[in-house]
Amino acid sequence: MAVESLPEPWSSVSDRLRRRGLRWTPQRRTVIEVLAGADGHVTGAELVERCRGRDASTIPSTVYRTLDVLEELGLVRHGHDANGREEFHVLPAAEHGHLHCRQCGATWEIGDERATAVAAALRGADGFEVDIGHVTLVGRCADCVARTVATS
Amino acid sequence: MAVESLPEPWSSVSDRLRRRGLRWTPQRRTVIEVLAGADGHVTGAELVERCRGRDASTIPSTVYRTLDVLEELGLVRHGHDANGREEFHVLPAAEHGHLHCRQCGATWEIGDERATAVAAALRGADGFEVDIGHVTLVGRCADCVARTVATS
DNA sequence: CTCGCTATTGCAACGAGTCGCAATAGTCAC
DNA sequence: GTGACTATTGCGACTCGTTGCAATAGCGAG
Ligand SMILES: [Mn+2]
Ligand SMILES: [Mn+2]
Ligand SMILES: [Zn+2]
Ligand SMILES: [Zn+2]
């Protein structure tokens, strides 16, 4: 699929790059095509793998560097999973965080009201504006907590 | 410094290990001595480096595996810094989280009431019990937020 | 179309961990 | 003390990224 025929904001990436004095290269085109076909979250390694599917000569460092510039353009945002590994949120997606239960291993998205409440709690006294989507919060889900209490 | 002369809980580690059918080895002794001399946070790499200072033949995988068993004993807890890299909290230290400002690069500890408020916000509807100390929350500090508003 | 500037690439080395496996060495029972 | 059982170690390979550097190749100007 040609980049020009992709939906916004992907189709205008080449122009946005050139306007900044940056360049439109075949390698970046590959990354864009892969991102346009991804939805929600993708890990860095997955992205590299998918790029290699389209172009076997894909080099990891080039992909990661491209992701860096796309993040500056606001087209993706990176975060970290429960183990600290990178994952990319493909935009425009609603801002959201993740919770992970270390006992049962489940990971799920945090609801919007919940995210707002957390942000408010952190803003509290010192005015810190948290980027709730950057990390995966770890803990135990209600079911696992209940199960443990019952057992002990 | 001999392990036996270290303060609790370090001096009893050998016994606690043996009671579980685990073993007391020179390599583990080295890690314990280093941990007893550390306070607050240490990254995994730092720990390996310090162990190498006492015993040049220290192997990284052995140190990391030792940290795993010490975490099971509750003597250390690992978390992740703003870049997802591991850091270890040496116990017994008060439970606490970290905030990091991506604009000015500062990192600081989160106050106790603040941590409680965040935990409450997350517990909210679905009963998730967050381990606030596991990750470093990223965002912008009040100063940087104010500075940006003024500029724009 | 050609040229020159410099952003970007490929590559190779490195950093932070993790994992499987064969050899080693604690521990406990006698 | 000796021996056996098996937890642990060392090692090498591998994953996920990051970085410096020299060669390549976009892009805008003429
Ligand atoms: Mn973790
Ligand atoms: Mn990050
Ligand atoms: Zn759970
Ligand atoms: Zn700041």
mmCIF file of C-alpha atoms (C1' of nucleotides) and ligand atoms in Angstrom:
data_model
loop_
_atom_site.group_PDB
_atom_site.id
_atom_site.type_symbol
_atom_site.label_atom_id
_atom_site.label_comp_id
_atom_site.label_asym_id
_atom_site.label_seq_id
_atom_site.Cartn_x
_atom_site.Cartn_y
_atom_site.Cartn_z
ATOM 1 C CA MET A 1 0.000 0.000 0.000
ATOM 2 C CA ALA A 2 1.383 3.352 -1.033
ATOM 3 C CA VAL A 3 1.876 5.873 1.724
ATOM 4 C CA GLU A 4 -0.059 8.536 -0.192
ATOM 5 C CA SER A 5 -3.151 6.374 -0.091
ATOM 6 C CA LEU A 6 -2.984 5.880 3.682
ATOM 7 C CA PRO A 7 -5.390 7.785 5.921
ATOM 8 C CA GLU A 8 -4.255 10.815 7.859
ATOM 9 C CA PRO A 9 -2.066 11.470 9.665
ATOM 10 C CA TRP A 10 0.146 8.948 7.862
ATOM 11 C CA SER A 11 -0.220 10.312 4.347
ATOM 12 C CA SER A 12 1.212 13.668 5.291
ATOM 13 C CA VAL A 13 4.226 12.402 7.198
ATOM 14 C CA SER A 14 6.614 12.914 4.286
ATOM 15 C CA ASP A 15 5.658 16.582 4.027
ATOM 16 C CA ARG A 16 5.844 17.150 7.737
ATOM 17 C CA LEU A 17 9.319 15.681 7.795
ATOM 18 C CA ARG A 18 10.587 17.756 4.877
ATOM 19 C CA ARG A 19 9.139 20.916 6.323
ATOM 20 C CA ARG A 20 11.344 20.317 9.349
ATOM 21 C CA GLY A 21 14.436 19.774 7.263
ATOM 22 C CA LEU A 22 14.210 16.023 7.832
ATOM 23 C CA ARG A 23 14.153 13.447 5.054
ATOM 24 C CA TRP A 24 11.737 10.986 3.589
ATOM 25 C CA THR A 25 13.507 7.668 3.117
ATOM 26 C CA PRO A 26 12.494 4.155 2.057
ATOM 27 C CA GLN A 27 13.281 2.920 5.573
ATOM 28 C CA ARG A 28 10.953 5.476 7.156
ATOM 29 C CA ARG A 29 8.305 4.650 4.601
ATOM 30 C CA THR A 30 8.437 1.028 5.701
ATOM 31 C CA VAL A 31 7.968 1.963 9.351
ATOM 32 C CA ILE A 32 5.034 4.233 8.496
ATOM 33 C CA GLU A 33 3.306 1.518 6.504
ATOM 34 C CA VAL A 34 3.695 -0.910 9.380
ATOM 35 C CA LEU A 35 2.404 1.606 11.917
ATOM 36 C CA ALA A 36 -0.620 2.425 9.761
ATOM 37 C CA GLY A 37 -1.501 -1.261 9.846
ATOM 38 C CA ALA A 38 -1.083 -1.585 13.599
ATOM 39 C CA ASP A 39 -3.691 -0.686 16.134
ATOM 40 C CA GLY A 40 -3.270 0.068 19.782
ATOM 41 C CA HIS A 41 0.007 -1.186 21.229
ATOM 42 C CA VAL A 42 3.069 -2.670 19.609
ATOM 43 C CA THR A 43 6.401 -3.472 21.206
ATOM 44 C CA GLY A 44 9.578 -2.218 19.611
ATOM 45 C CA ALA A 45 10.674 -5.739 18.782
ATOM 46 C CA GLU A 46 7.345 -6.482 17.103
ATOM 47 C CA LEU A 47 7.661 -3.373 14.993
ATOM 48 C CA VAL A 48 11.153 -4.364 13.889
ATOM 49 C CA GLU A 49 9.864 -7.809 13.025
ATOM 50 C CA ARG A 50 6.978 -6.493 10.952
ATOM 51 C CA CYS A 51 9.270 -4.114 9.107
ATOM 52 C CA ARG A 52 11.529 -7.029 8.305
ATOM 53 C CA GLY A 53 8.482 -8.718 6.830
ATOM 54 C CA ARG A 54 8.169 -5.936 4.263
ATOM 55 C CA ASP A 55 11.858 -5.339 3.832
ATOM 56 C CA ALA A 56 14.199 -8.127 4.896
ATOM 57 C CA SER A 57 17.123 -5.727 5.052
ATOM 58 C CA THR A 58 15.569 -3.744 7.910
ATOM 59 C CA ILE A 59 18.051 -2.745 10.615
ATOM 60 C CA PRO A 60 16.830 -2.403 14.252
ATOM 61 C CA SER A 61 18.669 0.802 15.034
ATOM 62 C CA THR A 62 17.110 2.501 12.028
ATOM 63 C CA VAL A 63 13.629 1.492 13.159
ATOM 64 C CA TYR A 64 14.204 2.728 16.706
ATOM 65 C CA ARG A 65 15.615 6.016 15.441
ATOM 66 C CA THR A 66 12.619 6.450 13.169
ATOM 67 C CA LEU A 67 10.298 5.818 16.095
ATOM 68 C CA ASP A 68 12.127 8.569 17.968
ATOM 69 C CA VAL A 69 11.406 11.141 15.273
ATOM 70 C CA LEU A 70 7.809 9.965 14.907
ATOM 71 C CA GLU A 71 7.391 10.438 18.624
ATOM 72 C CA GLU A 72 8.608 14.010 18.252
ATOM 73 C CA LEU A 73 5.984 14.503 15.558
ATOM 74 C CA GLY A 74 3.405 13.124 17.994
ATOM 75 C CA LEU A 75 2.473 10.125 15.853
ATOM 76 C CA VAL A 76 3.455 7.523 18.411
ATOM 77 C CA ARG A 77 4.206 7.570 22.103
ATOM 78 C CA HIS A 78 6.333 5.048 23.854
ATOM 79 C CA GLY A 79 5.612 3.552 27.238
ATOM 80 C CA HIS A 80 6.884 0.590 29.241
ATOM 81 C CA ASP A 81 5.239 -2.727 30.008
ATOM 82 C CA ALA A 82 5.298 -4.422 33.406
ATOM 83 C CA ASN A 83 8.890 -5.542 32.808
ATOM 84 C CA GLY A 84 10.096 -2.144 31.657
ATOM 85 C CA ARG A 85 10.236 -3.111 27.966
ATOM 86 C CA GLU A 86 9.167 -0.525 25.430
ATOM 87 C CA GLU A 87 5.779 -0.512 23.849
ATOM 88 C CA PHE A 88 4.441 2.031 21.405
ATOM 89 C CA HIS A 89 0.998 3.542 21.382
ATOM 90 C CA VAL A 90 -0.050 4.366 17.864
ATOM 91 C CA LEU A 91 -1.974 7.620 17.630
ATOM 92 C CA PRO A 92 -4.463 9.070 17.456
ATOM 93 C CA ALA A 93 -5.611 6.786 20.257
ATOM 94 C CA ALA A 94 -7.291 7.876 23.457
ATOM 95 C CA GLU A 95 -4.835 8.481 26.251
ATOM 96 C CA HIS A 96 -4.890 5.579 28.658
ATOM 97 C CA GLY A 97 -2.836 3.718 31.225
ATOM 98 C CA HIS A 98 -2.318 0.059 31.999
ATOM 99 C CA LEU A 99 -2.595 -2.067 35.103
ATOM 100 C CA HIS A 100 -0.876 -5.418 35.534
ATOM 101 C CA CYS A 101 -1.582 -8.052 38.187
ATOM 102 C CA ARG A 102 1.663 -9.689 39.217
ATOM 103 C CA GLN A 103 -0.176 -12.654 40.663
ATOM 104 C CA CYS A 104 -2.382 -13.773 37.759
ATOM 105 C CA GLY A 105 -0.372 -11.989 35.071
ATOM 106 C CA ALA A 106 -3.318 -10.141 33.543
ATOM 107 C CA THR A 107 -2.868 -6.696 31.996
ATOM 108 C CA TRP A 108 -5.726 -4.366 31.151
ATOM 109 C CA GLU A 109 -6.444 -0.761 30.343
ATOM 110 C CA ILE A 110 -7.306 1.691 33.045
ATOM 111 C CA GLY A 111 -10.662 3.397 32.758
ATOM 112 C CA ASP A 112 -10.817 7.079 31.996
ATOM 113 C CA GLU A 113 -12.394 8.188 35.281
ATOM 114 C CA ARG A 114 -9.822 6.107 37.127
ATOM 115 C CA ALA A 115 -7.008 7.762 35.206
ATOM 116 C CA THR A 116 -8.421 11.163 36.004
ATOM 117 C CA ALA A 117 -8.660 10.322 39.694
ATOM 118 C CA VAL A 118 -5.048 9.160 39.766
ATOM 119 C CA ALA A 119 -3.878 12.275 37.972
ATOM 120 C CA ALA A 120 -5.782 14.414 40.480
ATOM 121 C CA ALA A 121 -4.260 12.559 43.418
ATOM 122 C CA LEU A 122 -0.781 13.210 42.056
ATOM 123 C CA ARG A 123 -1.428 16.812 41.169
ATOM 124 C CA GLY A 124 -2.524 17.291 44.758
ATOM 125 C CA ALA A 125 -0.035 19.280 46.774
ATOM 126 C CA ASP A 126 2.885 19.810 44.450
ATOM 127 C CA GLY A 127 1.226 20.108 41.035
ATOM 128 C CA PHE A 128 2.869 17.172 39.292
ATOM 129 C CA GLU A 129 1.208 16.415 35.932
ATOM 130 C CA VAL A 130 1.537 12.676 35.418
ATOM 131 C CA ASP A 131 1.696 10.997 32.025
ATOM 132 C CA ILE A 132 -0.361 8.027 33.114
ATOM 133 C CA GLY A 133 0.190 6.248 29.794
ATOM 134 C CA HIS A 134 3.948 6.029 30.149
ATOM 135 C CA VAL A 135 4.199 3.130 32.543
ATOM 136 C CA THR A 136 2.281 0.009 33.405
ATOM 137 C CA LEU A 137 1.242 0.075 37.043
ATOM 138 C CA VAL A 138 1.856 -3.213 38.813
ATOM 139 C CA GLY A 139 -0.027 -4.660 41.756
ATOM 140 C CA ARG A 140 -2.723 -7.232 42.398
ATOM 141 C CA CYS A 141 -6.202 -7.368 40.997
ATOM 142 C CA ALA A 142 -9.228 -7.584 43.270
ATOM 143 C CA ASP A 143 -9.734 -11.287 42.534
ATOM 144 C CA CYS A 144 -6.202 -12.199 43.462
ATOM 145 C CA VAL A 145 -6.359 -10.075 46.616
ATOM 146 C CA ALA A 146 -9.597 -11.796 47.660
ATOM 147 C CA ARG A 147 -8.169 -15.240 46.893
ATOM 148 C CA THR A 148 -5.115 -14.566 49.060
ATOM 149 C CA VAL A 149 -7.135 -13.316 51.987
ATOM 150 C CA ALA A 150 -9.360 -16.392 51.803
ATOM 151 C CA THR A 151 -6.328 -18.685 51.764
ATOM 152 C CA SER A 152 -4.524 -17.120 54.698
ATOM 153 C CA MET B 1 33.242 -7.253 57.253
ATOM 154 C CA ALA B 2 31.989 -10.702 58.220
ATOM 155 C CA VAL B 3 28.350 -11.388 57.535
ATOM 156 C CA GLU B 4 27.789 -12.591 61.104
ATOM 157 C CA SER B 5 28.707 -9.151 62.381
ATOM 158 C CA LEU B 6 26.262 -7.348 60.122
ATOM 159 C CA PRO B 7 23.027 -5.970 61.562
ATOM 160 C CA GLU B 8 19.744 -7.746 61.034
ATOM 161 C CA PRO B 9 18.247 -8.809 58.750
ATOM 162 C CA TRP B 10 21.558 -9.519 56.980
ATOM 163 C CA SER B 11 23.213 -11.601 59.652
ATOM 164 C CA SER B 12 20.479 -14.208 59.554
ATOM 165 C CA VAL B 13 20.307 -14.621 55.798
ATOM 166 C CA SER B 14 22.431 -17.757 55.762
ATOM 167 C CA ASP B 15 20.092 -19.480 58.201
ATOM 168 C CA ARG B 16 16.977 -18.355 56.400
ATOM 169 C CA LEU B 17 18.350 -19.732 53.156
ATOM 170 C CA ARG B 18 19.304 -23.092 54.628
ATOM 171 C CA ARG B 19 15.956 -23.455 56.348
ATOM 172 C CA ARG B 20 14.398 -23.258 52.884
ATOM 173 C CA GLY B 21 16.720 -25.856 51.444
ATOM 174 C CA LEU B 22 18.722 -23.167 49.694
ATOM 175 C CA ARG B 23 22.483 -22.735 50.034
ATOM 176 C CA TRP B 24 24.897 -20.250 51.502
ATOM 177 C CA THR B 25 27.658 -19.593 48.994
ATOM 178 C CA PRO B 26 30.617 -17.202 48.753
ATOM 179 C CA GLN B 27 28.898 -15.457 45.830
ATOM 180 C CA ARG B 28 25.765 -14.819 47.850
ATOM 181 C CA ARG B 29 27.839 -13.655 50.750
ATOM 182 C CA THR B 30 29.434 -11.041 48.515
ATOM 183 C CA VAL B 31 26.046 -9.746 47.398
ATOM 184 C CA ILE B 32 24.812 -9.570 50.991
ATOM 185 C CA GLU B 33 27.842 -7.606 52.108
ATOM 186 C CA VAL B 34 27.357 -5.137 49.281
ATOM 187 C CA LEU B 35 23.660 -4.745 50.033
ATOM 188 C CA ALA B 36 24.328 -4.176 53.731
ATOM 189 C CA GLY B 37 26.572 -1.274 52.729
ATOM 190 C CA ALA B 38 24.039 0.249 50.358
ATOM 191 C CA ASP B 39 21.213 2.486 51.378
ATOM 192 C CA GLY B 40 18.072 3.315 49.508
ATOM 193 C CA HIS B 41 18.260 2.540 45.793
ATOM 194 C CA VAL B 42 20.832 0.750 43.717
ATOM 195 C CA THR B 43 20.627 -0.253 40.079
ATOM 196 C CA GLY B 44 21.386 -3.824 39.101
ATOM 197 C CA ALA B 45 24.475 -2.749 37.183
ATOM 198 C CA GLU B 46 25.765 -0.792 40.186
ATOM 199 C CA LEU B 47 25.327 -3.824 42.386
ATOM 200 C CA VAL B 48 27.245 -6.009 39.944
ATOM 201 C CA GLU B 49 29.989 -3.416 39.830
ATOM 202 C CA ARG B 50 30.282 -3.196 43.598
ATOM 203 C CA CYS B 51 30.379 -6.970 43.896
ATOM 204 C CA ARG B 52 33.170 -7.012 41.367
ATOM 205 C CA GLY B 53 34.985 -4.595 43.645
ATOM 206 C CA ARG B 54 35.017 -7.206 46.420
ATOM 207 C CA ASP B 55 35.431 -10.197 44.164
ATOM 208 C CA ALA B 56 36.775 -9.569 40.669
ATOM 209 C CA SER B 57 35.450 -12.917 39.467
ATOM 210 C CA THR B 58 31.821 -11.883 40.015
ATOM 211 C CA ILE B 59 29.478 -12.982 37.230
ATOM 212 C CA PRO B 60 26.410 -10.816 36.421
ATOM 213 C CA SER B 61 23.949 -13.669 36.044
ATOM 214 C CA THR B 62 24.878 -14.974 39.484
ATOM 215 C CA VAL B 63 24.253 -11.565 41.042
ATOM 216 C CA TYR B 64 20.888 -11.178 39.336
ATOM 217 C CA ARG B 65 19.837 -14.675 40.371
ATOM 218 C CA THR B 66 20.860 -13.946 43.937
ATOM 219 C CA LEU B 67 18.807 -10.762 43.881
ATOM 220 C CA ASP B 68 15.844 -12.851 42.758
ATOM 221 C CA VAL B 69 16.059 -15.104 45.788
ATOM 222 C CA LEU B 70 16.647 -12.176 48.120
ATOM 223 C CA GLU B 71 13.520 -10.596 46.722
ATOM 224 C CA GLU B 72 11.604 -13.750 47.559
ATOM 225 C CA LEU B 73 12.930 -13.476 51.109
ATOM 226 C CA GLY B 74 11.698 -9.890 51.155
ATOM 227 C CA LEU B 75 15.133 -8.352 51.655
ATOM 228 C CA VAL B 76 15.084 -6.306 48.471
ATOM 229 C CA ARG B 77 12.402 -5.248 46.021
ATOM 230 C CA HIS B 78 13.047 -4.337 42.448
ATOM 231 C CA GLY B 79 11.428 -1.474 40.612
ATOM 232 C CA HIS B 80 12.036 0.367 37.358
ATOM 233 C CA ASP B 81 13.440 3.825 36.742
ATOM 234 C CA ALA B 82 12.061 6.292 34.189
ATOM 235 C CA ASN B 83 13.732 4.352 31.386
ATOM 236 C CA GLY B 84 12.485 0.975 32.536
ATOM 237 C CA ARG B 85 15.865 -0.121 33.905
ATOM 238 C CA GLU B 86 15.908 -2.097 37.119
ATOM 239 C CA GLU B 87 16.631 -0.551 40.471
ATOM 240 C CA PHE B 88 16.587 -2.289 43.824
ATOM 241 C CA HIS B 89 15.159 -0.952 47.046
ATOM 242 C CA VAL B 90 17.101 -2.284 49.979
ATOM 243 C CA LEU B 91 14.892 -3.128 52.938
ATOM 244 C CA PRO B 92 13.747 -2.429 55.488
ATOM 245 C CA ALA B 93 12.986 0.922 53.903
ATOM 246 C CA ALA B 94 9.659 2.673 53.985
ATOM 247 C CA GLU B 95 7.489 1.873 50.998
ATOM 248 C CA HIS B 96 7.639 4.742 48.550
ATOM 249 C CA GLY B 97 7.233 5.628 44.904
ATOM 250 C CA HIS B 98 9.124 7.907 42.543
ATOM 251 C CA LEU B 99 8.163 10.733 40.241
ATOM 252 C CA HIS B 100 10.271 11.875 37.304
ATOM 253 C CA CYS B 101 9.938 15.111 35.340
ATOM 254 C CA ARG B 102 10.703 14.429 31.696
ATOM 255 C CA GLN B 103 11.326 18.120 31.060
ATOM 256 C CA CYS B 104 13.909 18.998 33.717
ATOM 257 C CA GLY B 105 14.992 15.427 34.361
ATOM 258 C CA ALA B 106 14.518 15.547 38.126
ATOM 259 C CA THR B 107 13.464 12.456 40.063
ATOM 260 C CA TRP B 108 12.176 12.521 43.618
ATOM 261 C CA GLU B 109 10.311 10.419 46.108
ATOM 262 C CA ILE B 110 6.593 10.593 46.404
ATOM 263 C CA GLY B 111 5.217 11.624 49.772
ATOM 264 C CA ASP B 112 3.348 9.124 51.883
ATOM 265 C CA GLU B 113 -0.061 10.844 51.840
ATOM 266 C CA ARG B 114 0.301 11.249 48.107
ATOM 267 C CA ALA B 115 1.032 7.552 47.683
ATOM 268 C CA THR B 116 -1.984 6.702 49.793
ATOM 269 C CA ALA B 117 -4.200 8.961 47.693
ATOM 270 C CA VAL B 118 -2.999 7.352 44.476
ATOM 271 C CA ALA B 119 -3.557 3.882 45.876
ATOM 272 C CA ALA B 120 -7.061 4.868 46.917
ATOM 273 C CA ALA B 121 -7.829 6.278 43.478
ATOM 274 C CA LEU B 122 -6.770 3.016 41.869
ATOM 275 C CA ARG B 123 -8.530 0.811 44.375
ATOM 276 C CA GLY B 124 -11.663 2.766 43.549
ATOM 277 C CA ALA B 125 -14.128 0.763 41.511
ATOM 278 C CA ASP B 126 -12.371 -2.480 40.756
ATOM 279 C CA GLY B 127 -10.264 -3.043 43.888
ATOM 280 C CA PHE B 128 -6.826 -3.024 42.299
ATOM 281 C CA GLU B 129 -4.049 -2.895 44.932
ATOM 282 C CA VAL B 130 -1.184 -1.010 43.328
ATOM 283 C CA ASP B 131 2.455 -1.509 44.258
ATOM 284 C CA ILE B 132 3.320 2.152 43.962
ATOM 285 C CA GLY B 133 7.012 1.482 44.502
ATOM 286 C CA HIS B 134 7.398 -0.689 41.424
ATOM 287 C CA VAL B 135 7.559 1.968 38.758
ATOM 288 C CA THR B 136 8.723 5.532 38.371
ATOM 289 C CA LEU B 137 5.835 7.728 37.319
ATOM 290 C CA VAL B 138 6.760 10.125 34.539
ATOM 291 C CA GLY B 139 5.274 13.514 33.795
ATOM 292 C CA ARG B 140 6.113 17.153 34.399
ATOM 293 C CA CYS B 141 6.779 18.919 37.644
ATOM 294 C CA ALA B 142 4.822 22.007 38.646
ATOM 295 C CA ASP B 143 7.732 24.318 37.803
ATOM 296 C CA CYS B 144 8.103 22.981 34.294
ATOM 297 C CA VAL B 145 4.358 23.112 33.708
ATOM 298 C CA ALA B 146 4.287 26.754 34.858
ATOM 299 C CA ARG B 147 7.290 27.621 32.719
ATOM 300 C CA THR B 148 5.654 26.147 29.616
ATOM 301 C CA VAL B 149 2.384 27.948 30.158
ATOM 302 C CA ALA B 150 4.221 31.227 30.565
ATOM 303 C CA THR B 151 6.199 30.641 27.363
ATOM 304 C CA SER B 152 3.247 29.730 25.177
ATOM 305 C "C1'" DC C 1 19.955 18.300 -14.415
ATOM 306 C "C1'" DT C 2 23.894 18.786 -11.323
ATOM 307 C "C1'" DC C 3 26.026 19.962 -7.048
ATOM 308 C "C1'" DG C 4 26.784 20.387 -2.228
ATOM 309 C "C1'" DC C 5 25.173 20.179 2.364
ATOM 310 C "C1'" DT C 6 24.071 17.319 5.989
ATOM 311 C "C1'" DA C 7 20.440 14.042 7.635
ATOM 312 C "C1'" DT C 8 20.244 9.247 7.681
ATOM 313 C "C1'" DT C 9 21.792 4.684 7.165
ATOM 314 C "C1'" DG C 10 24.396 0.367 8.069
ATOM 315 C "C1'" DC C 11 27.462 -1.677 10.912
ATOM 316 C "C1'" DA C 12 29.740 -3.067 14.799
ATOM 317 C "C1'" DA C 13 30.369 -2.696 19.606
ATOM 318 C "C1'" DC C 14 28.335 -2.079 23.784
ATOM 319 C "C1'" DG C 15 24.879 -2.181 28.059
ATOM 320 C "C1'" DA C 16 21.457 -4.467 30.773
ATOM 321 C "C1'" DG C 17 19.506 -8.467 31.589
ATOM 322 C "C1'" DT C 18 17.867 -13.481 30.847
ATOM 323 C "C1'" DC C 19 18.247 -18.441 29.996
ATOM 324 C "C1'" DG C 20 19.833 -23.358 29.224
ATOM 325 C "C1'" DC C 21 23.192 -26.508 30.285
ATOM 326 C "C1'" DA C 22 27.076 -29.071 32.071
ATOM 327 C "C1'" DA C 23 30.325 -28.848 35.882
ATOM 328 C "C1'" DT C 24 30.838 -27.652 40.688
ATOM 329 C "C1'" DA C 25 30.077 -27.545 45.393
ATOM 330 C "C1'" DG C 26 26.880 -26.859 49.694
ATOM 331 C "C1'" DT C 27 24.229 -29.636 52.973
ATOM 332 C "C1'" DC C 28 22.455 -33.265 55.429
ATOM 333 C "C1'" DA C 29 22.143 -38.090 56.724
ATOM 334 C "C1'" DC C 30 24.805 -41.790 58.133
ATOM 335 C "C1'" DG D 1 34.513 -37.832 57.966
ATOM 336 C "C1'" DT D 2 32.197 -39.754 53.602
ATOM 337 C "C1'" DG D 3 28.845 -39.811 50.105
ATOM 338 C "C1'" DA D 4 24.888 -38.613 47.589
ATOM 339 C "C1'" DC D 5 21.560 -35.393 46.260
ATOM 340 C "C1'" DT D 6 20.602 -31.314 44.008
ATOM 341 C "C1'" DA D 7 21.004 -26.164 44.356
ATOM 342 C "C1'" DT D 8 24.079 -23.048 42.365
ATOM 343 C "C1'" DT D 9 27.672 -21.438 39.498
ATOM 344 C "C1'" DG D 10 30.087 -20.112 35.239
ATOM 345 C "C1'" DC D 11 29.668 -19.668 30.598
ATOM 346 C "C1'" DG D 12 28.029 -18.743 26.210
ATOM 347 C "C1'" DA D 13 24.312 -17.356 23.472
ATOM 348 C "C1'" DC D 14 20.578 -14.489 22.967
ATOM 349 C "C1'" DT D 15 17.024 -10.282 23.451
ATOM 350 C "C1'" DC D 16 16.121 -5.502 23.431
ATOM 351 C "C1'" DG D 17 17.904 -1.366 22.698
ATOM 352 C "C1'" DT D 18 21.523 2.476 22.247
ATOM 353 C "C1'" DT D 19 25.555 4.792 20.361
ATOM 354 C "C1'" DG D 20 29.696 6.381 17.469
ATOM 355 C "C1'" DC D 21 31.375 6.595 13.114
ATOM 356 C "C1'" DA D 22 32.227 6.503 8.215
ATOM 357 C "C1'" DA D 23 29.711 5.937 3.907
ATOM 358 C "C1'" DT D 24 25.409 6.974 1.541
ATOM 359 C "C1'" DA D 25 21.820 9.423 -0.289
ATOM 360 C "C1'" DG D 26 17.764 12.959 0.231
ATOM 361 C "C1'" DC D 27 16.695 17.575 -0.882
ATOM 362 C "C1'" DG D 28 16.812 22.389 -2.094
ATOM 363 C "C1'" DA D 29 19.438 25.809 -4.746
ATOM 364 C "C1'" DG D 30 21.153 27.251 -8.900
HETATM 365 MN MN MN E 1 9.253 -5.383 37.327
HETATM 366 MN MN MN E 2 10.350 5.966 28.822
HETATM 367 ZN ZN ZN E 3 -4.744 -11.059 39.431
HETATM 368 ZN ZN ZN E 4 10.564 19.580 35.784
#
